[in-house]
Amino acid sequence: MTGLSRVTVSLPTRLLEAVDEKLVNGEETRSAVVRRLLEGALRDAQEREDVEQYIRSYTECPQTEEEFGWSSYVALKHFAEEPWE
């Protein structure tokens, strides 16, 4: 991993003990656990932003009746071709 920065963070002792007990193991160091958790938080934040953008875009430009009819037609045609038994 390139471009590493060292960060000092103050945490309540109980929180750090819980992290060590529940999350740190022989395969993952404390630093790796913190890195993984931060990366997960960033992914979650990006996903929330993406969903909010999708909702804004759909609200500003909703599906038209023509588009809805076309997608319904294609779905029904596809379902009719599937063996249901």
Coordinates of C-alpha atoms in Angstrom, one line a residue:
M1 CA 0.0 0.0 0.0
T2 CA 1.6 3.3 -1.0
G3 CA 1.1 6.7 0.4
L4 CA 0.4 5.8 4.0
S5 CA -0.1 8.4 6.7
R6 CA 0.1 7.9 10.4
V7 CA -2.9 9.1 12.4
T8 CA -3.2 9.5 16.2
V9 CA -6.7 9.1 17.5
S10 CA -7.9 9.3 21.1
L11 CA -10.6 6.7 21.9
P12 CA -12.3 5.8 25.2
T13 CA -10.4 2.9 26.8
R14 CA -13.6 0.7 26.8
L15 CA -14.1 1.2 23.1
L16 CA -10.5 0.3 22.2
E17 CA -10.7 -2.8 24.5
A18 CA -13.9 -3.9 22.7
V19 CA -12.3 -3.4 19.3
D20 CA -9.3 -5.4 20.4
E21 CA -11.5 -8.2 21.9
K22 CA -14.2 -8.4 19.1
L23 CA -12.4 -7.4 15.9
V24 CA -8.6 -7.7 16.2
N25 CA -7.4 -11.3 15.6
G26 CA -4.4 -13.1 14.4
E27 CA -5.1 -12.4 10.8
E28 CA -5.8 -8.7 11.1
T29 CA -4.0 -6.0 13.1
R30 CA -5.7 -3.1 14.9
S31 CA -4.6 -0.8 12.1
A32 CA -6.0 -3.1 9.5
V33 CA -9.3 -3.3 11.4
V34 CA -9.6 0.5 11.6
R35 CA -8.7 0.8 7.9
R36 CA -11.3 -1.8 7.0
L37 CA -14.0 0.0 9.1
L38 CA -13.1 3.4 7.6
E39 CA -13.2 2.0 4.0
G40 CA -16.6 0.5 4.8
A41 CA -17.9 3.8 6.2
L42 CA -16.7 5.5 3.0
R43 CA -18.4 2.9 0.8
D44 CA -21.7 3.3 2.8
A45 CA -21.5 7.1 2.4
Q46 CA -20.9 6.8 -1.3
E47 CA -23.8 4.4 -1.6
R48 CA -26.1 6.9 0.2
E49 CA -25.0 9.7 -2.1
D50 CA -25.6 7.5 -5.1
V51 CA -29.1 6.6 -3.9
E52 CA -29.9 10.3 -3.1
Q53 CA -28.7 11.3 -6.6
Y54 CA -30.8 8.5 -8.2
I55 CA -33.9 9.7 -6.3
R56 CA -33.3 13.4 -7.2
S57 CA -32.8 12.4 -10.9
Y58 CA -35.9 10.3 -11.0
T59 CA -37.9 12.9 -9.2
E60 CA -36.8 15.6 -11.7
C61 CA -37.3 13.3 -14.8
P62 CA -39.7 10.4 -13.9
Q63 CA -40.4 7.5 -16.2
T64 CA -42.9 8.4 -18.9
E65 CA -46.0 6.4 -19.7
E66 CA -44.4 5.4 -23.0
E67 CA -41.3 4.1 -21.2
F68 CA -43.4 2.3 -18.6
G69 CA -45.5 0.7 -21.3
W70 CA -42.5 -0.5 -23.2
S71 CA -40.8 -2.0 -20.1
S72 CA -44.1 -3.7 -19.1
Y73 CA -44.4 -5.2 -22.5
V74 CA -40.9 -6.5 -22.5
A75 CA -41.3 -8.0 -19.0
L76 CA -44.6 -9.7 -19.9
K77 CA -43.2 -11.1 -23.1
H78 CA -40.2 -12.5 -21.3
F79 CA -42.3 -14.0 -18.5
A80 CA -44.5 -15.6 -21.2
E81 CA -41.5 -17.4 -22.7
E82 CA -40.4 -18.9 -19.3
P83 CA -41.4 -22.5 -18.5
W84 CA -43.4 -22.1 -15.3
E85 CA -43.9 -25.8 -14.5

